[in-house]
Coordinates of C-alpha atoms in Angstrom, one line a residue:
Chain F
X1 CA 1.4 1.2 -6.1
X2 CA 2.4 1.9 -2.5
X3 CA 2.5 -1.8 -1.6
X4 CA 5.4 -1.9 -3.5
X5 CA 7.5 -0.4 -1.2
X6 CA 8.5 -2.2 2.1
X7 CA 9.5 0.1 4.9
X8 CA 11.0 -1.5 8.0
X9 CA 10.6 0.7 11.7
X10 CA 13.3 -0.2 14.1
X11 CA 12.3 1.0 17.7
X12 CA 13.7 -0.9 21.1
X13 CA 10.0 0.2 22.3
X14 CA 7.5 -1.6 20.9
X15 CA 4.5 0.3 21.3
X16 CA 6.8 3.0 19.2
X17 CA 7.4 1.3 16.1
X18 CA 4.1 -0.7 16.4
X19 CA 2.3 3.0 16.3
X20 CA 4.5 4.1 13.3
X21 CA 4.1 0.9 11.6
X22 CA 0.4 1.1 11.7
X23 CA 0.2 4.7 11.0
X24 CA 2.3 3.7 7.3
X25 CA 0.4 1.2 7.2
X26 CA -2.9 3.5 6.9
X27 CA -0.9 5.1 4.3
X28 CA -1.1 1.6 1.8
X29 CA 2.9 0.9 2.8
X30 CA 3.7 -3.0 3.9
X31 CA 5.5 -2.6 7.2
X32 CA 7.3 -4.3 9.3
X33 CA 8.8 -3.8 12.6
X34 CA 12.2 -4.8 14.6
X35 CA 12.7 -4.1 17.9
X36 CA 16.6 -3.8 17.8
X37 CA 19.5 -3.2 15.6
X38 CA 20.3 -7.1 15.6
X39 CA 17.0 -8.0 14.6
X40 CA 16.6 -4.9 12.6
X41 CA 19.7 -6.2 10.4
X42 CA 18.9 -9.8 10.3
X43 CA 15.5 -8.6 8.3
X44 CA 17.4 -6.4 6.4
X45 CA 19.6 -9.5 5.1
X46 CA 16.1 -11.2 3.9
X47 CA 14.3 -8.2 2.6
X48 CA 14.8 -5.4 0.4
X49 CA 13.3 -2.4 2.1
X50 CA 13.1 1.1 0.9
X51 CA 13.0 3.3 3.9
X52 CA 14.3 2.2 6.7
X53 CA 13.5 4.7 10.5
X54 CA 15.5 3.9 13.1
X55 CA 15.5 5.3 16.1
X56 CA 19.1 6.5 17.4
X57 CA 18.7 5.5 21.1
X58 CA 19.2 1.8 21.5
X59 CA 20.4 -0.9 23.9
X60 CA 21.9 -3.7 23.5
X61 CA 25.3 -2.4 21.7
X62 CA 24.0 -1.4 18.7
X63 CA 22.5 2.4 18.7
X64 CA 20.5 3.2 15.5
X65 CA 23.9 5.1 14.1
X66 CA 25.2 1.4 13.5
X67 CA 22.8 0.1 12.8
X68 CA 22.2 2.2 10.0
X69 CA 25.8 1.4 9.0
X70 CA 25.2 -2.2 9.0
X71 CA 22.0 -1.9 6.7
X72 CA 23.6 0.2 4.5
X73 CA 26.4 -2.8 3.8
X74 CA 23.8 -4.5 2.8
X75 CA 21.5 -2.4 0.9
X76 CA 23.5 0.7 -0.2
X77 CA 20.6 2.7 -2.0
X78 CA 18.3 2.1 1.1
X79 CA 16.4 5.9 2.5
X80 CA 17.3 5.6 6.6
X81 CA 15.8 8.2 8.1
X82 CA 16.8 8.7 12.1
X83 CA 14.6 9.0 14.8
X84 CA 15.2 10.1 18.0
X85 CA 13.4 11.9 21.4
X86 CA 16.4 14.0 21.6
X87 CA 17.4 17.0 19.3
X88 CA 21.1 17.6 19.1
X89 CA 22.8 19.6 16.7
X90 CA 25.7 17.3 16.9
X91 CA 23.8 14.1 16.8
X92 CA 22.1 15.3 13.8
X93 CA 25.1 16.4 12.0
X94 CA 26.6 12.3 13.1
X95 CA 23.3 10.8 11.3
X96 CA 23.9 13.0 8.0
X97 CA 27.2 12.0 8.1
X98 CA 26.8 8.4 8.3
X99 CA 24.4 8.7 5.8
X100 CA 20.8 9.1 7.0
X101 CA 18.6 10.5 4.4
X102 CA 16.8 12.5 6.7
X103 CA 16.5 13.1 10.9
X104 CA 13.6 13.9 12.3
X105 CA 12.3 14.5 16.2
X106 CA 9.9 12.5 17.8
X107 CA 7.2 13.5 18.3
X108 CA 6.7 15.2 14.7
X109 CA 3.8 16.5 13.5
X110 CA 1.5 13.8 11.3
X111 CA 2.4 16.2 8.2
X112 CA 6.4 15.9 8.5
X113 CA 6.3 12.1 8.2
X114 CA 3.6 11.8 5.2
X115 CA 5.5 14.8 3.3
X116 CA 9.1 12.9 3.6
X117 CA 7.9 9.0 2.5
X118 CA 5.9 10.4 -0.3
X119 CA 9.3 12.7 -1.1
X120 CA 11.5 9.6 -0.8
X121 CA 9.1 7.3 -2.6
X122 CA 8.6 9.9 -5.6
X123 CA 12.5 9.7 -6.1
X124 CA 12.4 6.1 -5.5
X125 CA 9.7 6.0 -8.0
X126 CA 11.8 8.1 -10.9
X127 CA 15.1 6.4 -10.1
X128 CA 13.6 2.8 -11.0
X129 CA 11.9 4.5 -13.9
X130 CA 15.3 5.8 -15.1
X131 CA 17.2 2.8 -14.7
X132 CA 14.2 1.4 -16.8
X133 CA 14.6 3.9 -19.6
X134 CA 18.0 3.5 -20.0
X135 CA 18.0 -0.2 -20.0
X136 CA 15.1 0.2 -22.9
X137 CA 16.6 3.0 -24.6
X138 CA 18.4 1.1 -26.9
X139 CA 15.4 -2.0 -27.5
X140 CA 12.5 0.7 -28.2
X141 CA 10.8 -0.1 -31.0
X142 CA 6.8 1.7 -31.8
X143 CA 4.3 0.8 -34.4
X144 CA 6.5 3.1 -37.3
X145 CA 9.6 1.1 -36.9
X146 CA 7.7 -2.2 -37.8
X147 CA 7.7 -2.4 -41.9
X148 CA 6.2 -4.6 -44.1
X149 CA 4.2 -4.5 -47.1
X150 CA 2.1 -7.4 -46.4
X151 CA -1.5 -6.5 -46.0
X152 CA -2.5 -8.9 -43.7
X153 CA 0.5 -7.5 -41.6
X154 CA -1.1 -4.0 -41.8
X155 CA -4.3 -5.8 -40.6
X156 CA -1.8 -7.4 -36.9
X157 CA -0.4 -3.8 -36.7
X158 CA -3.5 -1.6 -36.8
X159 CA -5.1 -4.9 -34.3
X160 CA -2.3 -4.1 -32.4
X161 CA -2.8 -0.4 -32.0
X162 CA -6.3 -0.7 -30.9
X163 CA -5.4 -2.4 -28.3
X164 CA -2.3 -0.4 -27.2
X165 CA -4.7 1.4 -25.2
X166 CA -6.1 -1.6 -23.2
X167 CA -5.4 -3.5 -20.4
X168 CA -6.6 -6.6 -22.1
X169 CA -4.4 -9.2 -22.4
X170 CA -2.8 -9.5 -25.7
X171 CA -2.1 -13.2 -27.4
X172 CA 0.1 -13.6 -30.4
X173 CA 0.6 -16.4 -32.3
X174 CA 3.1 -17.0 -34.7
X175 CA 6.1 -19.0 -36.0
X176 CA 9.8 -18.1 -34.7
X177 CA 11.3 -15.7 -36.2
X178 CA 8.0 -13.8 -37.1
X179 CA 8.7 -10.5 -34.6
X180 CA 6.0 -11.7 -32.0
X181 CA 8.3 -9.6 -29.6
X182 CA 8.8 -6.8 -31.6
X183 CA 4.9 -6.4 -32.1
X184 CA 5.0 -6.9 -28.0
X185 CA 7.3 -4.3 -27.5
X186 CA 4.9 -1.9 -30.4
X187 CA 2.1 -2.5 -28.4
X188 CA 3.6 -1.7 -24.8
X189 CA 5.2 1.7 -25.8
X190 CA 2.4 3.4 -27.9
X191 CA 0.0 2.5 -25.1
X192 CA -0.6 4.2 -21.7
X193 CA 2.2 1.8 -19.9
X194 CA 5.0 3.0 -22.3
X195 CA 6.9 4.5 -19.8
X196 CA 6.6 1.9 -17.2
X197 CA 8.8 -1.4 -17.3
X198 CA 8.6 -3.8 -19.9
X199 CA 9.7 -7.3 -18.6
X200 CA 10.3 -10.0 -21.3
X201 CA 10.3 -14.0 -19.5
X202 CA 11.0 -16.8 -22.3
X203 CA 8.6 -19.7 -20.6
X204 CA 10.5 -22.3 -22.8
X205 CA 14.2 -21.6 -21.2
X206 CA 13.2 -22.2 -17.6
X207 CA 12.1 -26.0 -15.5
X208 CA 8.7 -25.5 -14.2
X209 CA 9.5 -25.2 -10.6
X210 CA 12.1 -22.4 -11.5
X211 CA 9.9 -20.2 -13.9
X212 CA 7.1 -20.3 -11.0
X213 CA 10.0 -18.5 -9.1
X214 CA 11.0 -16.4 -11.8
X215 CA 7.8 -15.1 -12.6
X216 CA 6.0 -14.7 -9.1
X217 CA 9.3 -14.5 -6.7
X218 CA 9.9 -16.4 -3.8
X219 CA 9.8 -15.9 0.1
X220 CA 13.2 -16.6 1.8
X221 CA 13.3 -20.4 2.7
X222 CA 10.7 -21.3 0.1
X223 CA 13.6 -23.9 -1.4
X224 CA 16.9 -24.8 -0.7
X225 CA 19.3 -21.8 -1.5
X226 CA 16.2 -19.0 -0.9
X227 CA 18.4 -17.3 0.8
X228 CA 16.3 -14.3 0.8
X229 CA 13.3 -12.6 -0.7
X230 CA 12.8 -11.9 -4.2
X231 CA 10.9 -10.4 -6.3
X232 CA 9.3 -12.1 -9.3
X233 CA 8.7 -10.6 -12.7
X234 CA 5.5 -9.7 -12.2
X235 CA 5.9 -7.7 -9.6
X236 CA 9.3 -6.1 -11.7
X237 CA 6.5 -5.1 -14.3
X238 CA 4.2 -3.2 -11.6
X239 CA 2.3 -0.6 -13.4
X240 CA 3.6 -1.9 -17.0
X241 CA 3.4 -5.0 -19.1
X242 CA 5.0 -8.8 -18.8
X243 CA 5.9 -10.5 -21.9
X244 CA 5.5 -14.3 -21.3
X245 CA 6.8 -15.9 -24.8
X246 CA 6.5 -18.9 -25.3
X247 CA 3.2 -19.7 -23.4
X248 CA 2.5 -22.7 -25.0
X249 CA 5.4 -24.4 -23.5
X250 CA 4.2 -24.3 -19.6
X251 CA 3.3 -26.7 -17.3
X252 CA -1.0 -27.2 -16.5
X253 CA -0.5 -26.3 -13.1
X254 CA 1.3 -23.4 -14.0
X255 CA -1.1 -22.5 -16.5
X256 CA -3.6 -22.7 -13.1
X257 CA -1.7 -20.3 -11.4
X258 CA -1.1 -17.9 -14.4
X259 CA -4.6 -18.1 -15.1
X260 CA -5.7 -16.4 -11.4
X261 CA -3.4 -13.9 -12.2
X262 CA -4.8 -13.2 -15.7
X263 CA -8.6 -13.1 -13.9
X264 CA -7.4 -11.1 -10.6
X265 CA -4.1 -9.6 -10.7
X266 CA -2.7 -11.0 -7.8
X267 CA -0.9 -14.0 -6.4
X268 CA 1.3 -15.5 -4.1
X269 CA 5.3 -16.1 -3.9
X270 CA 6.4 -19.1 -3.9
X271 CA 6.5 -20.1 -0.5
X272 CA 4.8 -16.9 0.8
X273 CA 1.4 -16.9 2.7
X274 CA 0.8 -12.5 1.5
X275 CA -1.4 -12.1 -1.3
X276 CA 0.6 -9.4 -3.8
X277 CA -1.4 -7.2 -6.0
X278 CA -0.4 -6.1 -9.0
X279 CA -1.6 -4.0 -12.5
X280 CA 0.2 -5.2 -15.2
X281 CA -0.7 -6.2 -18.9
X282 CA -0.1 -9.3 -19.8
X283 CA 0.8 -10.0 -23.6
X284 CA 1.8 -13.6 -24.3
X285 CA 3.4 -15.3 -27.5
X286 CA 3.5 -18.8 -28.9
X287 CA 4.5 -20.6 -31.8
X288 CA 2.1 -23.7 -31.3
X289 CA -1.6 -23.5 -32.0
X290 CA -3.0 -23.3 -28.6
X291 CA -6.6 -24.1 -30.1
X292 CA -5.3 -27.1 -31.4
X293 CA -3.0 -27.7 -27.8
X294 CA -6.2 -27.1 -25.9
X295 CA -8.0 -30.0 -28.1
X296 CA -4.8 -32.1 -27.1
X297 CA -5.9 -31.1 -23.8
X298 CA -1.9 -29.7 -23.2
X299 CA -2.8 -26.1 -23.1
X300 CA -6.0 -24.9 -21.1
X301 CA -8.8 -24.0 -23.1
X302 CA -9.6 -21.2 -20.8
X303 CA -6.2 -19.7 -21.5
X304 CA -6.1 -19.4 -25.7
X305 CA -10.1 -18.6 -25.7
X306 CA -10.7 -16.6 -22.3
Chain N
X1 CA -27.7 -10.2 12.8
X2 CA -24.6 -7.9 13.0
X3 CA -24.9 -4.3 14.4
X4 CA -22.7 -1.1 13.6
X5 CA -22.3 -0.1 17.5
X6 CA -21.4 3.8 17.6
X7 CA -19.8 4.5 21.0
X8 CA -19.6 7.7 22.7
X9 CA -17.6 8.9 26.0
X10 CA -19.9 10.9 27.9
X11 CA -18.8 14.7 27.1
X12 CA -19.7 14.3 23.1
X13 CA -21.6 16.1 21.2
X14 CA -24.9 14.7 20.6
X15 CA -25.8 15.9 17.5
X16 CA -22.2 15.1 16.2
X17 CA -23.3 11.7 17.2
X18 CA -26.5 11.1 15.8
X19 CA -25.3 12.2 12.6
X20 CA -22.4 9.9 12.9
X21 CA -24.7 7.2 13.6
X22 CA -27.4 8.0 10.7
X23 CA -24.4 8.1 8.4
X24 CA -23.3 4.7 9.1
X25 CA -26.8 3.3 9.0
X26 CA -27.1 4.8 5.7
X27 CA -23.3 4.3 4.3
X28 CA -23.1 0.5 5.4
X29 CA -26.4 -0.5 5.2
X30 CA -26.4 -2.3 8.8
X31 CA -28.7 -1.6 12.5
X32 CA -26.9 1.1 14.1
X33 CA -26.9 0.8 17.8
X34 CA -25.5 3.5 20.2
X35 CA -23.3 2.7 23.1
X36 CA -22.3 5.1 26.2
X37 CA -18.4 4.5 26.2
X38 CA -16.5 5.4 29.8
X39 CA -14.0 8.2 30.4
X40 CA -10.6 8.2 28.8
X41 CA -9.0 9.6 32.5
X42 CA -6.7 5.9 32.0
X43 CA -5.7 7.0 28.8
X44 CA -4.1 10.7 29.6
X45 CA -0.3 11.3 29.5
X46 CA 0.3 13.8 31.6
X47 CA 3.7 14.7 30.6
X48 CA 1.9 15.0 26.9
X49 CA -1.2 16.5 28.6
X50 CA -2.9 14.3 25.7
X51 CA -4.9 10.6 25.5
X52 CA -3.2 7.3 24.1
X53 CA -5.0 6.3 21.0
X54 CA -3.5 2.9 21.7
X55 CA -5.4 2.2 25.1
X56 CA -8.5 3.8 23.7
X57 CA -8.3 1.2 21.2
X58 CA -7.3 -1.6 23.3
X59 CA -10.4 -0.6 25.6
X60 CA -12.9 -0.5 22.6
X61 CA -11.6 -3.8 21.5
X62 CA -12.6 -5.4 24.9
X63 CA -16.1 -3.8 24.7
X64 CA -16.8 -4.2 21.5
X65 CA -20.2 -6.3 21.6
X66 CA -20.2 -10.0 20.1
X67 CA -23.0 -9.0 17.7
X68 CA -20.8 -5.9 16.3
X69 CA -19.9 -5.9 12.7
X70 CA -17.6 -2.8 14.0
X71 CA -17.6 -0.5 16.7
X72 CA -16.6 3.3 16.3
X73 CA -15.9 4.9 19.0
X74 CA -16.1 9.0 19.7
X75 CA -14.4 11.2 22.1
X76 CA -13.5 15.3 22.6
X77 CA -10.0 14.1 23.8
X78 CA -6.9 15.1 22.0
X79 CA -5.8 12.0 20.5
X80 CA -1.9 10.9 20.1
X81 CA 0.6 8.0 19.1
X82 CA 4.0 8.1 20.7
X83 CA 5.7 9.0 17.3
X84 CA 3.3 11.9 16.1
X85 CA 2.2 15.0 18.0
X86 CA -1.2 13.9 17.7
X87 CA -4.0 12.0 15.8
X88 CA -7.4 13.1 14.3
X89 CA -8.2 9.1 14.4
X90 CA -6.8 5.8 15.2
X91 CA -8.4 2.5 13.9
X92 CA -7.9 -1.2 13.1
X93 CA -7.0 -1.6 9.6
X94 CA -9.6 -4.3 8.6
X95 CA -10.2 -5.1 11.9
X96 CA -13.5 -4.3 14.6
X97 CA -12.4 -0.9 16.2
X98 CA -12.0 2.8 15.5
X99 CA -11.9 6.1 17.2
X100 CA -12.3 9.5 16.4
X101 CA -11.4 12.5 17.6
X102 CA -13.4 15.5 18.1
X103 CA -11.3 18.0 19.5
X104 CA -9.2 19.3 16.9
X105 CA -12.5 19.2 14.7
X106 CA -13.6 22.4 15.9
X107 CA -13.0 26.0 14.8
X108 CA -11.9 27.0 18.4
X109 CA -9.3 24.5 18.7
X110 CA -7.3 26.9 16.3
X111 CA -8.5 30.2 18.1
X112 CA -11.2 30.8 15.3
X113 CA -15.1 31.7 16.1
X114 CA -17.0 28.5 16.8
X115 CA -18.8 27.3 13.7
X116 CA -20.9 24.5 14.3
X117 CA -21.6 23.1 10.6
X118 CA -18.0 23.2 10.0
X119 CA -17.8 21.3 13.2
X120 CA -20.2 18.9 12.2
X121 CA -19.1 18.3 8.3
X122 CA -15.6 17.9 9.6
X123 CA -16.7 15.1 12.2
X124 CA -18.5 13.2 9.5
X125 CA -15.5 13.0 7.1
X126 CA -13.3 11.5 9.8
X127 CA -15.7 9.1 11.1
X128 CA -16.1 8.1 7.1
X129 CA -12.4 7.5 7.1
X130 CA -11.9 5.8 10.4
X131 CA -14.6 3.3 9.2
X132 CA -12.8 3.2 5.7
X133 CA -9.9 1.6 7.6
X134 CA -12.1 -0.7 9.5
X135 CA -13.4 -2.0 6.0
X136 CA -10.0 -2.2 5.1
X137 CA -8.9 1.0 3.2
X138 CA -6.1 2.8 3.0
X139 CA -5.3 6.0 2.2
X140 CA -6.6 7.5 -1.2
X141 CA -4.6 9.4 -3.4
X142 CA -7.5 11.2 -4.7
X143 CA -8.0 14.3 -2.1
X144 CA -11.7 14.4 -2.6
X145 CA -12.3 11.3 -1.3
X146 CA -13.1 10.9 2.5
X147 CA -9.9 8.3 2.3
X148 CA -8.0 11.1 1.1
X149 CA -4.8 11.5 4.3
X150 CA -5.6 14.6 6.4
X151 CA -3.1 16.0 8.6
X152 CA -4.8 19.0 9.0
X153 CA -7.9 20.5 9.4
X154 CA -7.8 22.3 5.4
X155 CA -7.1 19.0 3.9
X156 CA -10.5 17.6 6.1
X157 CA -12.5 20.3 4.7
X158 CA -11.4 20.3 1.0
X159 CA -12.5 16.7 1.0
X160 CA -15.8 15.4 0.4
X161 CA -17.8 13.3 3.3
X162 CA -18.1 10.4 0.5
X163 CA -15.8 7.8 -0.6
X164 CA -14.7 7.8 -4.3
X165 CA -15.9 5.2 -6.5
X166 CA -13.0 3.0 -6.0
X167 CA -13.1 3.1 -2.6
X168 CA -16.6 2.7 -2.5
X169 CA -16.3 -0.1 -5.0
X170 CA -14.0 -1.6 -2.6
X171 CA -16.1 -1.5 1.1
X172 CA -17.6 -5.0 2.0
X173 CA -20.9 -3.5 2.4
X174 CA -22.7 -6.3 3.5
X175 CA -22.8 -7.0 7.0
X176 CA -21.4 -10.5 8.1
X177 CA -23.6 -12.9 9.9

């Protein structure tokens, strides 16, 4: 999902970077804008963004040259990509040098812009899916390396490959110690998502307000010490599948929240006023009997029957 | 009642907009109305030797009628942004206004023999998309779709003037108000 990716346009003219901005924007990218190096860096410190263009010619004692060198202390894998109205060999060779991923003229053809975000994104894109891979590479388990003799476990696993496939959410109930994860983790790589991320979140380890953070990030300033934007682990799972065990230990409100995301896929950081979209499977494990929670009126009935 | 205004600066094709119109009526299911839209002359760069997309917009954003569920606007100017070389269209993402483009629509823009249903197909698609990002879309990676990026004329003609079902799925079609 493009939305994913945050590109900031730095451009001391703002009818410049507003006209880049929304041209992106056409394209499905979040945008934003900074009309200097200062401010330009100062957004940097709050947000994570991918690509960065930055125009070269700047006032105000910081040119786009340092100011790429200033985002790139903070954010050493960010793409910057120069921009400038005038083509010199030798400023071109000082961008590369510095570290720009890429120079290009303004104007430049509709074409040349497109071409290079969906060339930086696509590496983007298989860099965070090989970082994935080898994280997982030593947890992945499929249906075959789940034995057991018990028939009514044959019955769970062959349940649990039908719905592989899906997108439905998955409930597993069971005490500790039973392999609820294990089946999780089965179910995530012999379906469709198996190469996209597979983010586990214990609800029972984390205070209420902190797993709300945890699992749907927070805007900078949303609490004392939000220093900066982060993402949550639903959005970490874009595109794959969250494992939220122990479900029956959350908060009602959070079970609110959790439940618009189950019915629409999207929410809102803590503290944020953007909507976030997102397409991840949801499979969720407890040890407690949420039929018999929800009669206790601690765990929604919407939740363990909906 | 809410009206889709189509807007037209005074050198445009005719037919290219009455079929722009009849698709909208048909596409968004709301009252088409036609408006006569003023010369660009304010909008022209000279040192570009093109027309601002930006104060087009700006313009159609001040005219656009209160009773207007959107207003797409049409012109035979060559279109640009400050950063690109040029622009087929430029429109409000989710918002009221839109342009499009003709002049790079045509076969003879490219030193090719005129060819007027080419002409015509091509002007359709881009009006689709403009009004795509005026319901809110962005760009489709599926290159059928009339959300489908075009940078250049082949791209315009290998898609189709129809959005595909997910985009279609995801147009408010019913006219507010």
């Amino acid at each position: 999902m493009k939305t994913h990716w945050q590109i900031l346009v730095v451009d001391d003219e703002e009818v410049m970077a507003e006209s880049l901005a929304a041209w992106l924007r056409e394209d499905g990218y979040a945008v934003d804008t900074a009309n200097s190096g200062r401010e330009a860096v100062e957004k940097a410190a709050q947000r994570d963004y991918a690509i960065y263009f930055v125009d070269l010619k700047m006032p105000g004692g910081m040119d786009g040259i340092e100011t790429m060198m200033q985002v790139r202390r903070l954010h050493a894998e960010a793409s910057i990509i120069i921009i400038t109205a005038y083509a010199t060999v030798d400023t071109a060779i000082t961008a590369m040098k510095e570290g720009a991923q890429e120079y290009i003229v303004k104007p430049c053809n509709p074409e040349e812009i497109s071409l290079l975000v969906s060339r930086i994104i696509k590496v983007k894109n298989l860099q965070r899916e090989n970082s994935i891979l080898r994280k997982k590479l030593s947890r992945q388990y499929r249906f075959g390396d789940v034995i057991s003799k018990s028939a009514r476990m044959q019955d769970i696993l062959k349940l649990a490959q039908e719905v592989s496939s899906l997108r439905s959410t998955v409930l597993i109930q069971g005490e500790s110690g039973t392999g609820k994860e294990l089946i999780a983790r089965a179910i995530h790589n012999s379906g469709d998502r198996a190469g996209k991320p597979f983010v586990a979140v214990s609800c029972a380890a984390l205070a209420e307000t902190l797993l709300e953070s945890e699992l749907f990030g927070h805007e900078r300033g949303a609490f004392t010490g939000a220093n900066q934007q982060r993402q949550g682990k639903f959005e970490m799972a874009e595109g794959g599948t969250i494992f939220l065990d122990e479900i029956g230990d959350i908060s009602p409100k959070l079970q609110v929240d959790l439940l618009r995301v189950l019915q629409e896929r999207r929410f809102y950081r803590v503290g944020g006023s953007e909507e976030v979209t997102v397409d991840v499977r949801v499979i969720a494990a407890t040890h407690v009997n949420l039929q018999q929670a929800g009669r206790r009126a601690s765990f929604a009935t919407t939740f363990s029957t909906g | 009642m809410k009206y889709f205004y189509v807007g037209a600066t005074p050198e445009v094709d005719r037919e290219a907009l009455m079929a722009i119109a009849e698709r909208a009526r048909a596409e968004f299911g709301a009252p088409v109305r036609e408006i006569e839209l003023p010369e660009l002359d304010f909008a022209f760069d000279a040192v570009r030797g093109q027309y601002g997309s930006i104060p087009v917009l700006e313009m159609l954003v001040r005219l656009c009628p209160g009773d207007a569920l959107k207003l797409l606007g049409l012109t035979e100017r060559d279109l640009f942004i400050p950063v690109l070389t040029f622009v087929f269209g430029h429109a409000q993402l989710g918002g009221r206004a839109g342009v499009v483009s003709l002049a790079r629509l045509r076969q003879e823009f490219y030193g090719l023999e005129p060819n007027r249903e080419v002409f015509l197909e091509r002007a359709e698609k881009e009006a689709l998309h403009e009004c795509g990002h005026l319901f809110g879309l962005v760009h489709c990676p599926d290159g059928n779709c009339a959300m489908s990026l075009a940078t250049g004329v082949r791209q315009i003609d290998f898609k189709r003037a129809a959005f595909c079902a997910r985009c279609a799925a995801r147009i408010e079609r019913k006219p507010k108000g």
